[in-house]
Coordinates of C-alpha atoms in Angstrom, one line a residue:
M1 CA 91.5 126.1 79.4
E2 CA 88.0 125.2 79.1
E3 CA 85.2 125.1 82.4
S4 CA 85.4 121.5 81.5
D5 CA 89.1 120.6 82.0
T6 CA 89.2 123.6 85.0
A7 CA 86.5 121.2 86.8
A8 CA 88.7 118.2 86.2
I9 CA 91.8 119.7 88.3
L10 CA 90.0 121.9 90.6
P11 CA 90.1 120.5 95.1
A12 CA 87.0 118.5 96.0
D13 CA 85.5 120.6 98.0
V14 CA 85.0 123.4 95.6
L15 CA 83.9 120.8 93.4
N16 CA 81.4 119.9 96.3
S17 CA 80.1 123.6 97.3
T18 CA 77.4 123.3 94.5
S19 CA 73.9 122.9 94.5
E20 CA 72.8 119.1 95.3
A21 CA 71.4 119.6 91.4
E22 CA 74.1 120.3 90.7
E23 CA 76.3 117.7 91.6
A24 CA 73.7 115.4 89.9
D25 CA 74.7 116.7 87.0
A26 CA 78.9 117.1 85.8
P27 CA 81.0 119.5 88.2
T28 CA 81.4 122.5 88.3
T29 CA 83.9 124.8 88.6
A30 CA 83.7 127.6 91.6
G31 CA 85.5 130.7 91.8
S32 CA 88.4 131.8 89.3
C33 CA 91.4 130.2 91.2
D34 CA 93.3 128.2 88.6
P35 CA 96.3 126.7 90.6
L36 CA 97.7 125.1 87.7
P37 CA 100.3 126.3 84.9
R38 CA 98.0 126.3 81.6
F39 CA 99.6 123.6 79.1
S40 CA 100.7 124.9 75.1
W41 CA 99.4 121.4 73.6
P42 CA 96.7 121.0 71.4
R43 CA 93.3 120.5 73.6
L44 CA 92.5 116.6 75.2
P45 CA 90.4 115.3 78.2
P46 CA 91.4 116.2 81.0
V47 CA 94.4 113.1 81.7
S48 CA 93.2 111.0 85.0
V49 CA 95.4 108.5 86.7
E50 CA 94.5 105.4 85.1
P51 CA 97.8 104.6 83.5
V52 CA 99.6 105.9 86.0
L53 CA 97.5 102.6 88.2
F54 CA 97.8 100.3 85.2
L55 CA 101.7 100.1 84.6
S56 CA 102.1 99.6 88.2
M57 CA 100.2 97.1 88.5
F58 CA 101.6 96.0 85.1
S59 CA 104.8 95.4 86.9
L60 CA 103.6 94.1 90.2
A61 CA 101.7 91.2 88.4
L62 CA 105.2 90.5 86.1
Q63 CA 106.9 90.6 89.2
A64 CA 104.6 88.2 91.0
P65 CA 104.8 85.2 90.3
L66 CA 107.9 85.5 89.0
S67 CA 109.0 85.5 92.4
T68 CA 108.1 83.2 93.8
Q69 CA 108.6 80.7 90.6
Y70 CA 112.7 81.9 90.9
L71 CA 112.3 80.9 94.9
W72 CA 111.1 78.1 94.0
D73 CA 113.5 76.7 91.6
R74 CA 116.2 77.8 94.1
L75 CA 116.0 76.1 97.1
S76 CA 114.9 73.2 94.5
E77 CA 118.2 73.7 93.4
D78 CA 120.1 74.6 97.5
L79 CA 117.6 71.0 98.2
G80 CA 118.7 68.4 95.5
Y81 CA 115.4 68.5 93.8
N82 CA 114.8 67.9 90.2
G83 CA 111.2 68.9 89.9
S84 CA 110.8 67.6 86.6
K85 CA 111.6 64.4 87.1
R86 CA 108.0 64.5 89.7
S87 CA 106.8 61.7 88.6
E88 CA 103.7 62.1 91.3
C89 CA 101.8 64.9 89.2
T90 CA 101.5 61.3 85.3
N91 CA 100.6 59.0 88.8
G92 CA 98.4 60.0 91.5
S93 CA 98.9 56.5 93.0
V94 CA 102.6 58.0 94.3
P95 CA 103.2 59.2 97.5
P96 CA 104.1 62.6 97.5
D97 CA 108.3 62.6 97.6
P98 CA 109.3 64.1 101.1
L99 CA 111.5 66.7 99.4
Q100 CA 108.2 68.0 97.1
K101 CA 106.8 69.4 100.5
E102 CA 109.6 70.9 102.1
V103 CA 110.2 72.9 99.2
E104 CA 106.5 73.7 99.8
T105 CA 106.6 75.1 102.4
L106 CA 109.8 77.2 102.6
T107 CA 108.5 79.0 99.2
A108 CA 105.7 79.5 101.7
H109 CA 107.5 80.7 104.2
W110 CA 110.0 82.6 102.6
N111 CA 106.6 84.8 100.5
L112 CA 105.5 85.2 104.1
Y113 CA 109.0 86.7 105.3
I114 CA 109.5 89.1 102.0
S115 CA 105.6 90.1 102.0
L116 CA 106.3 90.7 106.5
A117 CA 109.7 92.8 105.2
G118 CA 107.6 95.3 102.9
L119 CA 104.3 95.5 104.3
S120 CA 105.7 95.8 108.2
V121 CA 107.6 99.1 107.1
G122 CA 104.8 100.2 104.2
L123 CA 102.4 99.7 107.3
L124 CA 104.3 103.5 108.8
V125 CA 104.4 104.7 105.9
V126 CA 101.5 104.8 103.8
P127 CA 99.0 106.6 106.0
L128 CA 101.8 109.9 106.5
L129 CA 102.0 109.1 102.2
G130 CA 97.6 110.0 101.9
S131 CA 96.7 111.7 104.2
W132 CA 100.6 114.2 103.5
S133 CA 99.0 113.6 99.6
D134 CA 95.8 115.8 101.5
L135 CA 97.7 119.5 101.8
A136 CA 101.0 118.5 99.4
G137 CA 99.5 117.2 96.6
R138 CA 98.4 113.7 94.9
R139 CA 101.5 113.6 92.1
P140 CA 103.8 113.3 95.3
V141 CA 102.0 110.5 96.5
L142 CA 102.2 108.6 92.4
I143 CA 105.7 109.4 91.6
L144 CA 108.0 108.4 95.3
P145 CA 106.3 104.5 95.6
N146 CA 107.0 104.0 92.1
L147 CA 110.2 105.6 92.7
G148 CA 110.6 102.4 95.5
L149 CA 109.5 99.3 93.5
A150 CA 111.6 100.4 90.3
L151 CA 114.7 100.4 93.1
Q152 CA 113.1 96.7 94.8
A153 CA 113.2 95.1 90.9
L154 CA 116.6 96.0 90.1
V155 CA 117.8 94.5 93.7
Y156 CA 116.4 91.2 92.7
L157 CA 117.8 91.6 89.4
I158 CA 121.1 91.4 91.2
V159 CA 120.2 88.7 93.5
M160 CA 119.3 87.0 89.7
Y161 CA 122.6 88.0 88.8
L162 CA 125.4 87.6 91.0
K163 CA 123.1 84.2 92.3
L164 CA 123.1 86.1 96.2
P165 CA 121.1 84.2 99.3
V166 CA 117.2 84.8 98.5
V167 CA 118.2 86.5 101.5
Y168 CA 118.6 89.1 99.4
F169 CA 115.0 89.4 98.3
L170 CA 114.1 91.6 101.8
L171 CA 116.1 94.4 101.4
G172 CA 114.2 94.9 98.1
R173 CA 111.4 95.1 99.7
M174 CA 112.3 97.3 103.0
L175 CA 113.2 99.9 99.8
S176 CA 110.4 99.4 98.6
G177 CA 108.3 99.5 101.8
L178 CA 110.3 102.8 102.9
S179 CA 108.5 104.3 99.6
G180 CA 105.2 103.4 100.6
D181 CA 105.1 100.0 98.3
F182 CA 101.7 100.0 95.5
N183 CA 99.3 100.8 98.6
A184 CA 100.9 104.2 98.5
I185 CA 100.1 104.2 94.6
L186 CA 96.3 102.7 95.9
A187 CA 96.0 105.2 98.0
G188 CA 97.0 107.9 94.9
C189 CA 94.5 106.5 92.7
F190 CA 91.0 106.1 94.6
A191 CA 91.5 109.7 96.1
Y192 CA 92.4 111.8 93.1
V193 CA 89.1 110.0 91.8
A194 CA 87.1 111.1 94.7
D195 CA 88.7 114.2 94.1
T196 CA 87.3 115.1 90.5
S197 CA 84.4 112.6 90.5
D198 CA 80.9 113.5 92.1
R199 CA 78.2 111.3 94.1
R200 CA 76.7 108.9 91.6
S201 CA 79.8 107.8 89.2
R202 CA 81.8 107.3 91.9
T203 CA 81.5 103.9 92.6
F204 CA 81.4 103.2 88.6
R205 CA 84.9 105.7 88.4
V206 CA 86.2 103.6 91.4
A207 CA 85.3 100.1 89.0
V208 CA 87.5 101.3 86.2
L209 CA 90.7 102.5 88.5
E210 CA 90.2 98.4 89.3
A211 CA 89.3 97.1 85.4
C212 CA 92.7 99.1 85.3
L213 CA 94.3 96.8 87.8
G214 CA 92.8 93.2 85.6
L215 CA 93.7 94.4 82.8
S216 CA 97.2 95.6 83.6
G217 CA 97.7 92.3 85.3
M218 CA 96.1 89.9 82.7
L219 CA 98.7 90.7 80.5
A220 CA 101.8 90.7 82.4
S221 CA 100.6 87.1 83.5
I222 CA 100.6 86.1 79.8
I223 CA 103.6 88.0 78.6
G224 CA 105.8 87.1 82.5
G225 CA 104.5 83.4 81.9
Q226 CA 105.8 83.0 78.2
W227 CA 108.7 85.1 78.5
R228 CA 110.3 82.7 81.2
R229 CA 110.0 79.5 79.9
A230 CA 111.7 81.5 76.6
Q231 CA 114.4 83.0 78.2
G232 CA 114.6 82.7 82.1
Y233 CA 113.5 85.9 84.4
I234 CA 116.1 88.3 84.1
N235 CA 114.1 89.7 81.1
P236 CA 111.2 90.0 82.7
F237 CA 112.2 92.2 85.6
W238 CA 114.1 94.4 83.2
L239 CA 110.3 95.0 82.0
A240 CA 109.2 95.3 85.5
L241 CA 112.0 97.7 85.8
A242 CA 111.3 99.7 83.1
T243 CA 107.5 100.3 84.3
N244 CA 107.6 101.9 87.4
L245 CA 110.0 104.5 86.2
A246 CA 108.1 104.9 83.2
S247 CA 104.8 105.5 85.2
A248 CA 106.3 107.8 87.8
L249 CA 107.5 109.7 84.4
Y250 CA 104.2 110.1 83.2
A251 CA 103.1 111.4 87.0
Y252 CA 105.1 113.2 86.6
L253 CA 104.7 115.2 83.1
F254 CA 101.2 114.8 82.7
V255 CA 99.3 114.3 85.4
R256 CA 97.5 117.3 86.4
E257 CA 97.1 118.1 90.2
S258 CA 93.6 117.1 91.5
V259 CA 94.2 119.8 94.8
L260 CA 95.7 123.0 95.4
P261 CA 99.4 121.7 96.7
D262 CA 100.3 123.7 100.2
P263 CA 104.0 123.4 99.9
S264 CA 104.3 124.5 104.2
A265 CA 103.4 121.1 104.2
K266 CA 105.6 118.5 106.3
L267 CA 105.6 115.0 106.4
L268 CA 106.6 114.0 109.4
T269 CA 104.0 115.3 111.7
P270 CA 102.3 113.2 113.5
R271 CA 99.1 115.4 112.6
H272 CA 98.5 113.2 109.7
H273 CA 98.1 110.2 111.8
K274 CA 95.9 112.3 114.0
A275 CA 94.2 113.2 111.6
V276 CA 93.2 109.5 110.8
W277 CA 92.1 108.3 113.9
R278 CA 89.9 111.6 114.4
L279 CA 88.0 110.6 111.1
Y280 CA 86.8 106.6 113.3
S281 CA 86.2 108.4 116.5
S282 CA 84.6 111.0 115.7
G283 CA 82.8 109.2 111.9
G284 CA 84.0 113.1 110.7
R285 CA 81.8 115.7 109.8
S286 CA 79.3 113.7 107.6
S287 CA 78.2 112.1 111.5
E288 CA 76.3 115.6 112.6
D289 CA 73.1 114.3 110.5
G290 CA 74.0 110.5 110.5
G291 CA 74.6 110.2 114.7
G292 CA 76.2 107.4 115.5
F293 CA 74.9 105.1 113.3
H294 CA 77.1 106.7 111.2
R295 CA 79.8 107.0 112.7
Y296 CA 79.4 102.8 112.6
K297 CA 79.1 102.4 109.4
L298 CA 81.8 103.7 109.0
W299 CA 83.9 100.8 111.2
F300 CA 81.6 97.9 109.1
Y301 CA 82.8 98.5 106.6
T302 CA 85.9 99.5 106.8
L303 CA 86.1 95.7 108.8
S304 CA 84.1 94.7 105.5
F305 CA 87.4 95.5 103.2
F306 CA 89.2 94.3 105.8
L307 CA 88.3 90.7 105.2
V308 CA 87.3 91.0 101.8
V309 CA 91.1 92.0 100.3
M310 CA 93.0 89.9 103.3
V311 CA 91.4 87.3 101.2
H312 CA 91.9 88.1 98.3
S313 CA 95.6 88.5 98.9
G314 CA 96.1 86.4 100.5
C315 CA 94.9 83.6 97.7
R316 CA 97.0 84.9 95.5
E317 CA 99.9 84.1 97.1
L318 CA 98.6 80.5 97.0
Y319 CA 97.4 80.1 94.0
V320 CA 100.5 79.5 92.0
L321 CA 101.8 78.1 94.8
Y322 CA 98.9 75.7 94.3
E323 CA 99.1 75.2 90.6
L324 CA 103.6 74.5 91.0
S325 CA 103.0 71.6 93.4
S326 CA 101.4 68.1 92.4
P327 CA 99.0 67.0 92.0
L328 CA 98.1 70.0 88.7
C329 CA 101.9 70.7 88.3
W330 CA 101.9 73.8 86.0
G331 CA 104.0 75.0 83.8
P332 CA 104.8 78.6 83.5
A333 CA 102.8 78.7 80.4
L334 CA 99.9 77.2 82.3
I335 CA 100.6 79.8 85.4
G336 CA 100.7 82.4 83.5
Y337 CA 97.4 81.5 82.2
G338 CA 95.4 81.0 85.0
S339 CA 97.0 84.4 86.8
A340 CA 95.5 85.9 83.0
A341 CA 92.1 84.4 83.7
Q342 CA 91.8 85.3 87.5
H343 CA 92.9 89.0 86.7
L344 CA 90.2 89.0 83.1
A345 CA 87.2 88.8 85.8
Y346 CA 88.7 92.6 87.1
L347 CA 86.7 93.7 83.5
S348 CA 84.0 90.9 83.4
S349 CA 83.6 92.5 87.3
L350 CA 83.4 96.0 86.0
L351 CA 81.1 94.5 83.8
G352 CA 79.1 93.5 85.9
L353 CA 78.6 95.4 88.0
K354 CA 78.3 98.3 85.1
I355 CA 74.6 96.1 84.0
M356 CA 73.6 95.4 88.1
Q357 CA 73.8 99.3 88.9
R358 CA 70.5 99.4 86.4
C359 CA 68.1 96.6 89.2
L360 CA 70.2 96.9 91.5
E361 CA 71.4 98.8 95.4
D362 CA 75.1 98.8 94.8
S363 CA 75.2 96.7 98.5
W364 CA 73.4 94.3 96.6
V365 CA 76.0 94.0 93.9
A366 CA 78.7 93.6 96.1
L367 CA 76.8 90.8 97.5
V368 CA 76.0 88.2 94.5
G369 CA 80.1 89.2 93.7
L370 CA 80.6 87.8 97.1
A371 CA 78.7 84.8 96.3
S372 CA 81.1 84.1 93.3
N373 CA 83.4 84.2 94.6
I374 CA 82.7 82.1 97.5
T375 CA 82.0 79.6 95.1
G376 CA 84.7 79.8 93.5
L377 CA 86.8 79.2 96.1
V378 CA 84.9 75.9 97.3
V379 CA 85.8 74.6 93.4
F380 CA 89.8 75.5 94.4
S381 CA 89.4 73.8 97.0
V382 CA 88.7 70.1 95.0
A383 CA 91.0 71.1 92.3
D384 CA 92.8 69.3 91.4
T385 CA 92.6 69.1 87.1
I386 CA 93.2 71.6 84.9
Q387 CA 89.7 72.0 83.8
L388 CA 88.5 71.8 87.6
M389 CA 90.7 74.8 88.5
F390 CA 89.3 76.6 85.7
T391 CA 86.4 76.2 86.9
G392 CA 87.6 77.9 89.6
Y393 CA 88.4 81.2 88.0
G394 CA 85.9 81.6 85.8
L395 CA 83.0 80.9 89.1
C396 CA 84.7 84.0 90.1
F397 CA 84.3 86.1 87.2
L398 CA 82.5 88.9 89.4
F399 CA 84.3 88.4 92.4
M400 CA 86.1 92.2 92.3
A401 CA 82.6 94.5 91.7
V402 CA 82.3 94.1 95.8
T403 CA 85.9 96.2 97.0
P404 CA 85.4 99.3 94.3
V405 CA 81.1 99.6 96.3
L406 CA 83.0 99.3 99.4
R407 CA 85.2 102.2 98.6
S408 CA 82.9 103.9 97.1
K409 CA 80.5 104.0 100.5
L410 CA 83.8 105.3 102.2
S411 CA 84.7 107.6 100.4
K412 CA 80.9 109.4 100.1
L413 CA 80.6 108.6 104.5
V414 CA 83.2 111.5 105.0
D415 CA 82.9 115.0 103.7
P416 CA 85.2 116.0 100.5
S417 CA 87.6 118.2 102.7
E418 CA 88.1 115.3 105.0
Q419 CA 89.1 112.6 101.8
G420 CA 92.6 112.6 102.3
A421 CA 91.8 111.1 105.8
L422 CA 89.6 108.3 104.7
F423 CA 91.8 107.1 101.7
A424 CA 94.9 107.1 104.1
S425 CA 93.1 105.1 106.4
V426 CA 92.1 102.9 103.6
A427 CA 95.6 102.4 103.0
C428 CA 96.6 101.2 105.7
V429 CA 93.9 98.6 106.2
E430 CA 95.0 97.7 103.1
S431 CA 98.4 97.6 103.7
L432 CA 97.4 95.3 107.5
C433 CA 95.1 93.2 104.7
F434 CA 98.2 92.6 103.1
L435 CA 100.6 92.0 105.1
V436 CA 97.3 89.9 108.3
G437 CA 96.5 87.9 104.7
S438 CA 100.3 86.9 103.4
G439 CA 100.8 85.6 107.7
V440 CA 97.7 84.2 107.6
F441 CA 96.9 81.9 104.5
N442 CA 101.4 80.9 103.8
S443 CA 101.4 79.7 107.0
L444 CA 98.0 78.0 107.0
Y445 CA 99.5 76.8 103.3
P446 CA 102.2 73.7 105.2
A447 CA 100.1 72.9 107.9
T448 CA 97.2 71.8 106.5
L449 CA 98.7 70.2 103.5
H450 CA 98.5 66.7 105.1
F451 CA 95.1 65.8 105.6
M452 CA 93.6 69.0 102.3
K453 CA 95.5 70.5 100.0
G454 CA 92.8 72.9 99.3
F455 CA 92.0 73.5 103.0
S456 CA 93.2 77.9 102.9
F457 CA 91.1 77.7 100.0
L458 CA 87.9 76.7 101.6
F459 CA 89.1 78.4 105.0
A460 CA 89.1 82.0 101.9
A461 CA 84.7 81.4 101.5
I462 CA 83.9 80.6 105.5
I463 CA 86.1 84.3 105.9
L464 CA 84.0 86.0 103.5
I465 CA 80.5 84.7 104.9
M466 CA 80.9 87.2 107.4
P467 CA 81.5 90.6 104.9
A468 CA 77.6 90.0 103.1
G469 CA 75.9 89.7 106.5
I470 CA 77.5 93.4 107.7
I471 CA 77.1 94.5 104.0
G472 CA 73.3 93.3 104.0
T473 CA 72.4 93.8 107.7
L474 CA 73.6 97.1 106.8
Q475 CA 71.5 97.7 103.9
C476 CA 68.2 96.5 104.9
L477 CA 69.2 99.3 108.1
D478 CA 69.6 101.8 105.6
Q479 CA 65.8 101.0 103.8
R480 CA 64.6 100.8 107.1
R481 CA 65.8 104.0 108.4
A482 CA 65.5 106.0 105.4
P483 CA 61.2 106.1 105.5
R484 CA 61.5 107.3 109.3
E485 CA 63.9 109.9 108.2
S486 CA 62.3 111.4 105.6
T487 CA 58.5 111.0 107.7
V488 CA 60.7 113.4 109.8
S489 CA 61.6 115.7 107.8

């Protein structure tokens, strides 16, 4: 095993024991410890976690819009509503069908109940798995949640085959939540990147992971919409099941461990939650140089991350519902294209971030991304035609440049030995984002249909002004403190 390959798999605290000058270049090895068995196949670049995240996201993006459409169809069937004969889709002067509003409301509420079933359980499990991975290794946190997601897809398939009541969807989500759900996979992947990257390249490495989310989501959305129209719901869910199993198998066979596993590490212990609490109560070991301001930055960046991801997750569940109903009345193909356009922004955000980093600090890049998101949401709030809806998707072409910047800033605020606790807390916050976002927006949407159909998107745009103010203020304070610190030193 060559020196570059060994550096890619050594623990983060070993990598960061080198000098700052060495850290600016590629990571180098320290010591002769090689905790992993040597592989016998030909020389290859170090295998990372991008394929795991790609496959897991493909399964999630394939299921999410199809689940909403399935709920719509099943509830329409139960209520006797035939959506194919809606005259209001072609004639704006016809008042909306009361049954359509009832189907919309019930679908939004069932989306909320199903999300709560999984995310409330995951909120307790994800921080345990994330902090445990700092001791037991990252690979278990990449394998177990994928198996849970596969089990969820299997439950959904049983419901569809047997035409069981949609309440059984709750069981599938709870089983997935007990294994950590998709948020645990995110925590494991981002912690893995923090283990194997230096501070200078970390923002872009995180953005590459998020671009994998977008690319897989785009492909899944196109395939899912066309496949559902051609063959129904069951076959796409079989693919989702197979994809999660493939992701777990890939992580087991090919992903090299980035930390030295401790076989005695226990999962069910309060130690993991305490590690997260100590990080935010004291600011971590790195706060010794930054004082209280360092701890405040950790809290404020976490708050910004919470608000941004809450808006993203809450609005994502409304897009399909907004497009299914009048005046848009989109079919499966258009819904697939719309979801693909949304996920294409992950790639355009990666390209934009790489270009803007040449002349802008990361904080200003994040503000540009927030401006892109806000303008797109404002257009969504008044969109009543296909052209306006896709204009909104186009304006959001940089909206995913925000979260990689925030993840990177949080990662740089803590010591290398605290990355596990940090990403456990970020995973916990992300679970809370999905929980709160789903609750707020799935409740707000039916409550505001009578006076403004797109009010939820306008409300989301207003919320995003808050993290923009926080990020801008912290960047200005950092710029003012830098000359003082250099003078003192």
